[in-house]
Amino acid sequence: MKQAWLWILAGLIALGAAPEPGQAQTGAAGTLVVGLVAEPVNLDPPQVTDLNSNRVSRRIAETLVTFADESTRVEPNLAESWTISRDGLAYTFKLRKGIQFHDGTPLNAEAVKFSIERQFNPDHPFNKLGKYPFAAYFFGNVKAVEVVSDDTVQFVLKEPRASFLSVLAAGAASIVSPTAVRKHGADYALNPVGTGPFRYVSWERGQRVVLERNPNYWKHPVKVERVVFRPIVEDQARLTELLTGSLDLIVGVPPDFVAQLENNPKIGLLKQVGAHVWYLGINNQKKPFDDKRVRQALNFAVNKEAIVRDVLKGTGAVSRGPVLPDTWGADPALKAYPYDPERAKKLLAEAGYPNGFATTLWVPESGSGMQSPVAMSTVIQSNLRAVGVNVTLQTMEWGAFLAKLRSKEQELFALSWMAGAEDPDLVVYPLLHSSQWTPTGPNRALYKNSRLDELLNQARSVTDQSKRAELYREAQRILVDDPPWVFIDHEIQIAAFSRRVQGLKLHPSFDLRVETISLR
């Protein structure tokens, strides 16, 4: 079947035989149809852990501050301005006046306090309605959220945090309608209400999520009447639906087809390096992976360059560590682990595994930022077999995969992370600080290093960026010597769209801002 898809696609691309995209099959004029790589999991923003859910939920609910277009510079959003106390402990926000949630509830300081406190305050009446996996990371440092006046709200921190404004730009910090949460309780995720450019209409599991234009949107007129998000897991199927006009826009373009799409006059293509890292996760608490020599051996054994070249067709950059290269927190002196299977064998022998061992690698079929997880994992499996590590791949659906990782039973797992911004605090702390072990946080490798914890704590409490960079450079040197994962690559995000789509811009946070689009 897969070969059949390939032949159909090859024909469509080579002959330019696709119907005019969007003319007949994308529905009524004004309806934008977007193909996602996987099903959204949850539309309650603080419960969202995957990019597909995030891309939808951020159209519905908004944050106090946001990232500027095509940048991770923080700018005003629902808050028109803010001040920070000299000691860095109090952030005071002035809200824009006259904004209403989709259900008519006014946006005010009480709504902000409600939205944030329900996540981290165990005494909040709606704290138990859902799981808030990033609450400890995002808001564990928040002492209180104070209502100063109807349009002024203040966050009081326990200690300074340099990345706090970036935290408030994240989807988990979205402000939602308290009325809707009180009305729907645990079912709020199926009835989300925010102030965003689109209102929620329906969610047909496995088929589509439908949003409609918010006619009262405060920021600017929204030109698209409706947006339909369709999960289509199979890469070839997603691409074929774009070429035949059933979809207007797709993200996660299969690397094998990028070159052909670039030569198709009916299709537009956008590329941008994103704040992303793809890694082979290792359970650091399980034998034999609790020995750093074994983890080092896996890093030497995997041919990252070949994965980027042959599987990803250049749509990624080899990773030297968790921090995005060429950003202020990266260590330019850091080198990626070279492909060296003989050194891997030597390390395995020193660790007491001269004949290798058997293990299991959990792999999602697709998912947020997962690029080509099965193909990439197959190469990893082959590389590890060559040094004596016999890997059994266990492939599973994205939602089931994420749920299973909370069990802590994993040995090896394929996963990625979108930081949303280039600040290393948004990558290294949640993924590798010992306070963030799953299920409290996203440290699914169950990694613990006391010196790293100390450095990360210091780096988030100082405001001088050059001092922060020094601390993160030392942290990265620790992580290369004592690797928690096999570092693979950083994704170059790619979107393909029909020519009737106008005004699309990609964002380094991987947010898909379809509200900027108009349809020709």
PDB file of C-alpha atoms in Angstrom, residues 89 95 97 99 158 240 246 270 393 396 416 421 438 495 509:
ATOM      1  CA  LEU A  89       9.926  39.367  42.384  1.00  0.00           C
ATOM      2  CA  LEU A  95      -4.898  44.427  30.938  1.00  0.00           C
ATOM      3  CA  LYS A  97     -10.002  47.023  28.406  1.00  0.00           C
ATOM      4  CA  ILE A  99     -12.033  42.344  25.702  1.00  0.00           C
ATOM      5  CA  LYS A 158       9.267  33.264  45.432  1.00  0.00           C
ATOM      6  CA  THR A 240      -1.739  13.613  -1.604  1.00  0.00           C
ATOM      7  CA  SER A 246      -8.642  18.366  -0.153  1.00  0.00           C
ATOM      8  CA  LEU A 270       7.950  27.799   3.754  1.00  0.00           C
ATOM      9  CA  LEU A 393      10.892  -1.422  18.161  1.00  0.00           C
ATOM     10  CA  MET A 396       2.284   3.025  19.001  1.00  0.00           C
ATOM     11  CA  SER A 416      11.240  15.604  20.676  1.00  0.00           C
ATOM     12  CA  ALA A 421      11.632  30.196  22.588  1.00  0.00           C
ATOM     13  CA  THR A 438       7.547  12.434  34.920  1.00  0.00           C
ATOM     14  CA  ALA A 495       4.799  23.968   5.635  1.00  0.00           C
ATOM     15  CA  SER A 509       7.985  28.416  18.325  1.00  0.00           C
TER      16      SER A 509
END
